[in-house]
Coordinates of C-alpha atoms and ligand atoms in Angstrom, one line a residue:
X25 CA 77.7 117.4 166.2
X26 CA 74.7 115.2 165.1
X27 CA 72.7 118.3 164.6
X28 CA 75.1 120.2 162.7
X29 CA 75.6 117.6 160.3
X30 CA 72.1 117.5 159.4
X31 CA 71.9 121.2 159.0
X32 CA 74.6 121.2 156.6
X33 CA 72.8 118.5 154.7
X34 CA 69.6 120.3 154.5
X35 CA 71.6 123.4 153.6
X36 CA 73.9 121.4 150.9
X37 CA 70.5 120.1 149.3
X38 CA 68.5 123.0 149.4
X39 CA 71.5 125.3 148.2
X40 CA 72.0 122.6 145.5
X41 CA 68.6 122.3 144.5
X42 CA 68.4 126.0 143.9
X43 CA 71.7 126.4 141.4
X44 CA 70.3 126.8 137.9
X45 CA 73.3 126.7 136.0
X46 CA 76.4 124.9 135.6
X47 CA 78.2 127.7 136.4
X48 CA 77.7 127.7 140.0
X49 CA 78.1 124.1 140.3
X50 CA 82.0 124.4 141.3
X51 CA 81.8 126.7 143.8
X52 CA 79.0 124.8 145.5
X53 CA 81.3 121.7 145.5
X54 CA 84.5 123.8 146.8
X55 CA 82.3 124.7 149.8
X56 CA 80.3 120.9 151.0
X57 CA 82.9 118.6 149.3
X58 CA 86.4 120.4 148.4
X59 CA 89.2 119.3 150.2
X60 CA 88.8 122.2 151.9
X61 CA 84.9 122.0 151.9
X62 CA 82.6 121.9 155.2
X63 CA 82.3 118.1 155.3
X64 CA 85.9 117.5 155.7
X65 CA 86.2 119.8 158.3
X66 CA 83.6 117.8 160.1
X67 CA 85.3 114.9 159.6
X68 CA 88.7 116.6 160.6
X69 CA 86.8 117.5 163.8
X70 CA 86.4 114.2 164.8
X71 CA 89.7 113.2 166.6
X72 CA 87.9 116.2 169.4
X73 CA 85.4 113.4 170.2
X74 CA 85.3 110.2 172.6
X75 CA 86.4 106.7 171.4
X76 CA 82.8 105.3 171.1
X77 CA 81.4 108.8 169.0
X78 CA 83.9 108.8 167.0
X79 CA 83.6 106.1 164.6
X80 CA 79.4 106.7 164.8
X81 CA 80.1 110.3 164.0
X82 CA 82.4 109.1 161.1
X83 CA 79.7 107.0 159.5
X84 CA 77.2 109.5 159.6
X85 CA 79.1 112.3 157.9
X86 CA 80.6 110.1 155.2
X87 CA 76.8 108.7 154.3
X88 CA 76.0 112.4 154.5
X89 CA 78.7 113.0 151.8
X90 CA 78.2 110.2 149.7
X91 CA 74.3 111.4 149.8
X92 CA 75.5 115.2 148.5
X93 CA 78.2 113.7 146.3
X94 CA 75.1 111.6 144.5
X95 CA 72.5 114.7 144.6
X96 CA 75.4 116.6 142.8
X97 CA 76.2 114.1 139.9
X98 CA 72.5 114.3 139.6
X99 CA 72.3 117.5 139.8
X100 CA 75.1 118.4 137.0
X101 CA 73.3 115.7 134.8
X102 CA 70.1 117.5 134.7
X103 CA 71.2 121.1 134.5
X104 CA 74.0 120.1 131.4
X105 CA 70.8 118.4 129.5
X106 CA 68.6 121.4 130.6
X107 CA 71.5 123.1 128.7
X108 CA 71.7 121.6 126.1
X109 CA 68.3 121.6 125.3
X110 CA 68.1 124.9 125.2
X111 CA 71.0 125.7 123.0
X112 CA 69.2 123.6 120.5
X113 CA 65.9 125.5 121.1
X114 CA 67.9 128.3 120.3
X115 CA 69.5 126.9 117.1
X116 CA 66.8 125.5 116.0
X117 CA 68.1 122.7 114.4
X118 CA 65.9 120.7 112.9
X119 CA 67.1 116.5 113.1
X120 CA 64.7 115.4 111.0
X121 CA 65.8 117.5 108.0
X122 CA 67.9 114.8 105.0
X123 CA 71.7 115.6 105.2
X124 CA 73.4 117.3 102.4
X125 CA 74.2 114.4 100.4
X126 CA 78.2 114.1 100.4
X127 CA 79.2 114.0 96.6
X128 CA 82.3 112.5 95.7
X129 CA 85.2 114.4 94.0
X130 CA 87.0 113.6 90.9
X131 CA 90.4 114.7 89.7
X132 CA 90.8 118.4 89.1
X133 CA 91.2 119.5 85.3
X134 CA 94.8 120.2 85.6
X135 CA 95.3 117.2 86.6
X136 CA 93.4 115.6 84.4
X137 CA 95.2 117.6 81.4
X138 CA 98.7 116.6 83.2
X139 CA 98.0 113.0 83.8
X140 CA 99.3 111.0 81.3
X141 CA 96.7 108.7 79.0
X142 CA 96.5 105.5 78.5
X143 CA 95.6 104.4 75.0
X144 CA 95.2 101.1 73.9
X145 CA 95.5 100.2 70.3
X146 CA 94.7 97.3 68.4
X147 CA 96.6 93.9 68.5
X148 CA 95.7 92.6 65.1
X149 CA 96.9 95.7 62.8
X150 CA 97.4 96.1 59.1
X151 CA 101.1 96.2 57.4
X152 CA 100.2 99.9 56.9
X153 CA 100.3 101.0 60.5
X154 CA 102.3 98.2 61.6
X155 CA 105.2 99.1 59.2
X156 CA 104.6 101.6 56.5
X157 CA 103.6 104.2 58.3
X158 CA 106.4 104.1 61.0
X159 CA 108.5 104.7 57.8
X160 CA 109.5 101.2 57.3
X161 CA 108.4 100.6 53.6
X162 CA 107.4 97.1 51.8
X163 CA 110.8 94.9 51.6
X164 CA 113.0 97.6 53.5
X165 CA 115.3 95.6 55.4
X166 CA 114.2 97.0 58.5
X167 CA 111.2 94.8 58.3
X168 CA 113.5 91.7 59.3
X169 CA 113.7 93.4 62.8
X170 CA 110.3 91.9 63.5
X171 CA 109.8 88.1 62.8
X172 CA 106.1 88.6 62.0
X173 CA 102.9 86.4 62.1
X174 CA 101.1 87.0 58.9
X175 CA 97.1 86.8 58.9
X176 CA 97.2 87.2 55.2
X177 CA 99.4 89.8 53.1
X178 CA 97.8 93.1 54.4
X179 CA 97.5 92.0 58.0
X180 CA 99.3 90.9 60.6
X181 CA 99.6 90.4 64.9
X182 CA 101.9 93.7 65.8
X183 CA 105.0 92.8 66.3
X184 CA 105.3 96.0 68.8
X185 CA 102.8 98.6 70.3
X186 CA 104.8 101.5 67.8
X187 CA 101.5 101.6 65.8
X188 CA 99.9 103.2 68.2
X189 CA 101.8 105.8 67.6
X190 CA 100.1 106.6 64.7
X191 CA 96.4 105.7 66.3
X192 CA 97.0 108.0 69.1
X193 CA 98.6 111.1 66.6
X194 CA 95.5 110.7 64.3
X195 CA 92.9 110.9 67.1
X196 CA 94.4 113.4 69.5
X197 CA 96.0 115.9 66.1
X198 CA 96.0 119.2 66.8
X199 CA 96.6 118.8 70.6
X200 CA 100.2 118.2 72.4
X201 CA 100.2 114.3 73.1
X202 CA 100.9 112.4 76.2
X203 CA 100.4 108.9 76.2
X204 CA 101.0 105.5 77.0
X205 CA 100.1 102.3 75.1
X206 CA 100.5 99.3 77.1
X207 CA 99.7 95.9 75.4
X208 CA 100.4 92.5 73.9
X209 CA 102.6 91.6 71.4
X210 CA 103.2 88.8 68.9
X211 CA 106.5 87.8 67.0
X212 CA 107.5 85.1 65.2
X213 CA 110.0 83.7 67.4
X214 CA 111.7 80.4 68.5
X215 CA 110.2 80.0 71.9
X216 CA 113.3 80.2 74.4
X217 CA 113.9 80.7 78.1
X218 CA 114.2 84.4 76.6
X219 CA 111.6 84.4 74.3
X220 CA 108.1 83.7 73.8
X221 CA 105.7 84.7 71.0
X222 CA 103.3 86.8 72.7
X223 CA 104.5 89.0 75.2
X224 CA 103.9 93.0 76.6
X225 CA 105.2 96.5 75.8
X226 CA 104.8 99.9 76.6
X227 CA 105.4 102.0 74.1
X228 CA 105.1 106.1 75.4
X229 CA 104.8 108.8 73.1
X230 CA 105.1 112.5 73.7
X231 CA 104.6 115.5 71.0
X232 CA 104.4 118.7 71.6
X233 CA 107.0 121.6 71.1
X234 CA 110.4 122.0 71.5
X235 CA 110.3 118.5 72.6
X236 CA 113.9 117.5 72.9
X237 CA 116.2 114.4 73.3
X238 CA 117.1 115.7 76.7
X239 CA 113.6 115.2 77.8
X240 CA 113.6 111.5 76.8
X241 CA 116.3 110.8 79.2
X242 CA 115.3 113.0 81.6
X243 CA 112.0 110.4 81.2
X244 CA 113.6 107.3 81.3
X245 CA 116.0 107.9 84.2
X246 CA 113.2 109.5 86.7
X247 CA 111.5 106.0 85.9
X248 CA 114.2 103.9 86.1
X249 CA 114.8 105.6 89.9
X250 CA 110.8 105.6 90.6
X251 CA 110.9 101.5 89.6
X252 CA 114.3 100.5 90.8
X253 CA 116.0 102.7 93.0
X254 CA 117.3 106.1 93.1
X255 CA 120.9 105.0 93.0
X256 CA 120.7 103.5 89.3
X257 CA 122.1 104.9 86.5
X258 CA 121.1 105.3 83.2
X259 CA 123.2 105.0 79.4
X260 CA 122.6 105.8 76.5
X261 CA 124.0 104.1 73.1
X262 CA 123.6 104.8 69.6
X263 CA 120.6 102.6 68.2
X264 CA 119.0 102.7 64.8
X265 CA 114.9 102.1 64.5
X266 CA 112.9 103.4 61.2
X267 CA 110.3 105.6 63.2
X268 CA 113.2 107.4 65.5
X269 CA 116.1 109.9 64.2
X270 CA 118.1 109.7 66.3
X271 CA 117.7 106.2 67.6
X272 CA 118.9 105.1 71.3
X273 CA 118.8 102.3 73.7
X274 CA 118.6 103.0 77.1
X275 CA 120.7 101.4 79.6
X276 CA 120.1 100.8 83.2
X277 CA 122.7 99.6 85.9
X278 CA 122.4 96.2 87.2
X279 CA 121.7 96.0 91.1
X280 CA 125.5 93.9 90.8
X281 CA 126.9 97.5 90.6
X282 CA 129.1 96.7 87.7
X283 CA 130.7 93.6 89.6
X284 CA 129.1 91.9 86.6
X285 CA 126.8 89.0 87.8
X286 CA 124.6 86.6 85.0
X287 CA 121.7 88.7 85.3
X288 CA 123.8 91.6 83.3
X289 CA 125.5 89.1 81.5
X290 CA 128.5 90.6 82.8
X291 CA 128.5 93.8 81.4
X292 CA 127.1 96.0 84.7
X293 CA 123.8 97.1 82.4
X294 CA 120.3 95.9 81.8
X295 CA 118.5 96.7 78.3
X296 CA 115.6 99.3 79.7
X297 CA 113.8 100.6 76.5
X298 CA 114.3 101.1 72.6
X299 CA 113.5 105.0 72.1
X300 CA 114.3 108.5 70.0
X301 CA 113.0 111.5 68.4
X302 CA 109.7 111.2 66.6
X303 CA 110.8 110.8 62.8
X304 CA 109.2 113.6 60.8
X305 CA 107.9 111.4 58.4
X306 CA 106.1 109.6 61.2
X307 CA 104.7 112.8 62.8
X308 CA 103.6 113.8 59.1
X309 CA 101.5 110.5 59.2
X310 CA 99.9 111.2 62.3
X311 CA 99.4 114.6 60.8
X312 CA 101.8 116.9 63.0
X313 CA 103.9 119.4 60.9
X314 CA 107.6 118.4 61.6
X315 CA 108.5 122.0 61.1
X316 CA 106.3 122.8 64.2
X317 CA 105.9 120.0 66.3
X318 CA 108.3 117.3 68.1
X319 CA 108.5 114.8 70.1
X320 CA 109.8 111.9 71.3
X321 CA 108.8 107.7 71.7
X322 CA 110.1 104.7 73.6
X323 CA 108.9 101.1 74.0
X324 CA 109.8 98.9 76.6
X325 CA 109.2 95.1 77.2
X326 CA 107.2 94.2 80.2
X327 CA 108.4 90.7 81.3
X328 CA 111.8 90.9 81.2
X329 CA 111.9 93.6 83.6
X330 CA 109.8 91.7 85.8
X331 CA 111.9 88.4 85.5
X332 CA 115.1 90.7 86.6
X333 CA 112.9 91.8 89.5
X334 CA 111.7 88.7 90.6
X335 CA 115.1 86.7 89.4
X336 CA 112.8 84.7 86.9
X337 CA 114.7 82.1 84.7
X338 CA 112.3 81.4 82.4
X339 CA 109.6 83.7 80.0
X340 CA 107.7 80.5 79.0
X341 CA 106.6 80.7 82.8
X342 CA 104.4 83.5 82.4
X343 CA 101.6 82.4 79.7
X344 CA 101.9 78.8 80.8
X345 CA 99.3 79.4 83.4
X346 CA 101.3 76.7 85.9
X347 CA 99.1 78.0 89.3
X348 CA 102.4 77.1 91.4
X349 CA 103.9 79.9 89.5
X350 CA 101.5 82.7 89.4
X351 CA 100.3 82.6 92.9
X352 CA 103.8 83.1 93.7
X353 CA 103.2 86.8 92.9
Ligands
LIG427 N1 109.0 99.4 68.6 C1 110.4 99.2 68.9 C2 110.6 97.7 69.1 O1 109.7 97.0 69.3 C3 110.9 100.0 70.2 C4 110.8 101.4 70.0 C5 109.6 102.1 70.4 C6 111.9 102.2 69.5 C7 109.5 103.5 70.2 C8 111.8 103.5 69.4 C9 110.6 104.2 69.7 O2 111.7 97.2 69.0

């Protein structure tokens, strides 16, 4: 038996030796090592033998296969680097040639002409843009909407981001206008848990044509569902504002769902945005012909909205710069 183990190692090894590709490497494991291979018959052969051969016999044929199993490994190492050198002989591929550098993208050109733009507008504005120009004429009434810091009789702190309107008109004139002009605000106010002097807007403006009031709802309820849940509902009421025919004030409901709670002050609705339809005489100042062109405007506060989110009692909080308060958020 001795003998015909070692013949089937020298055979294994020198068959082994001789394989030059991968290929073959299976079937030359199938036939020395499978479970069905030579080497475990020999080993299944060994209950035919005496007590004292046995276990001698059984040591020498598993060191016999452990020997092949480690000559294979090798084996299949050396022929799959063989390999793969070749293939990259064959290729040619050069390593030591730079990468293509990997370029960043940007945002396609649709996108960029669908995005809206942000335009920010100045906070110290003349009484022309601030009022006159949004229709609202020296000593019209109107003006008494708008408790306003004077910086001396021409200028004044806007007392709402509206004047961009005109800014963004003038600049972007003859080309359909989306926009939004976020920024501060000043009025002329008795500082109260509701109200402090300086505080945010956004005002958003669109122009273009056949721009219509539906579209201002449609608007203000996709981002009344986007910031605060799909199941709110907007209203609309009858408003007045100089700039706007017709006027409106948008609505939301209150997350009490009309139980009334003191957030709502009872009433089931939270005050979203003042908004309407582009007065012509205001698209004529931004130099848009209201017989052609259309659109629409809203302005919203910033921190009440975030004090209903956050159930803040008090706007003074915000600009007080009290670190136990800000780093709450
Ligand atoms: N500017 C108005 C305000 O501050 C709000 C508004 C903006 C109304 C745009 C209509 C259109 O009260």
């Amino acid at each position: 038996m001795l003998e015909q183990i070692n013949m089937l190692r020298e055979k294994g090894q020198n068959e082994l030796n001789a394989i030059t590709s991968t290929d073959q490497l299976p079937e030359w494991y199938h036939q020395y090592l499978g479970r069905k291979g030579d080497l475990t018959s020999l080993l299944k052969q060994l209950g035919t033998l005496s007590s004292e051969e046995r276990p001698v016999m059984g040591k020498v044929i598993n060191e016999v296969k452990q020997q092949l199993q480690e000559s294979f490994e090798l084996r299949q190492k050396t022929l799959k680097e063989t390999k793969l050198h070749q293939e990259l002989e064959i290729d040619d591929l050069d390593v030591s040639l730079p990468g293509r550098p990997c370029t960043t993208g940007h945002l396609h050109l649709t996108t960029q002409t669908l995005r809206i733009q942000v335009y920010e507008a100045p906070e110290v504005e003349s009484d022309e843009y601030n009022f006159q120009l949004l229709n609202i004429p020296e000593y019209h009434p109107a003006r008494d909407m708008w408790d306003t810091f004077w910086v001396n009789d021409e200028v004044v702190l806007r007392t709402h981001t509206s004047p961009g309107q005109i800014w963004a008109m003038r600049e972007y004139y003859p080309e359909p206008i989306r926009v939004i002009l976020p920024g501060k605000c000043y009025r002329f106010e008795q500082i109260t848990p509701r109200s402090e002097h300086q505080f945010y807007q956004v005002e958003g403006l669109t122009i273009g044509k056949n721009i219509r009031l539906t579209d201002l709802i449609g608007v203000m309820s996709e981002f009344a569902h986007k910031m605060y849940g799909a199941e709110r509902k907007v209203r609309i009421r009858g408003s007045y504002f100089p700039f706007t025919e017709p006027s409106i004030e948008i609505d939301m409901s209150c997350s009490c769902e009309k139980k009334g709670c003191r957030l709502c002050k009872y009433t089931g609705w939270l005050e979203v945005a003042g908004a309407g339809m582009v007065h012509p005489v205001v698209l004529r100042n931004g130099g848009y012909d209201p017989e052609e062109w259309s659109g629409f405007a809203f302005g919203m506060g910033v921190e009440r909205p975030a004090m209903l989110k956050h159930n803040i009692n008090d706007i003074r909080r915000f600009y007080s710069n009290d670190l136990r308060f800000l780093q709450q958020f």
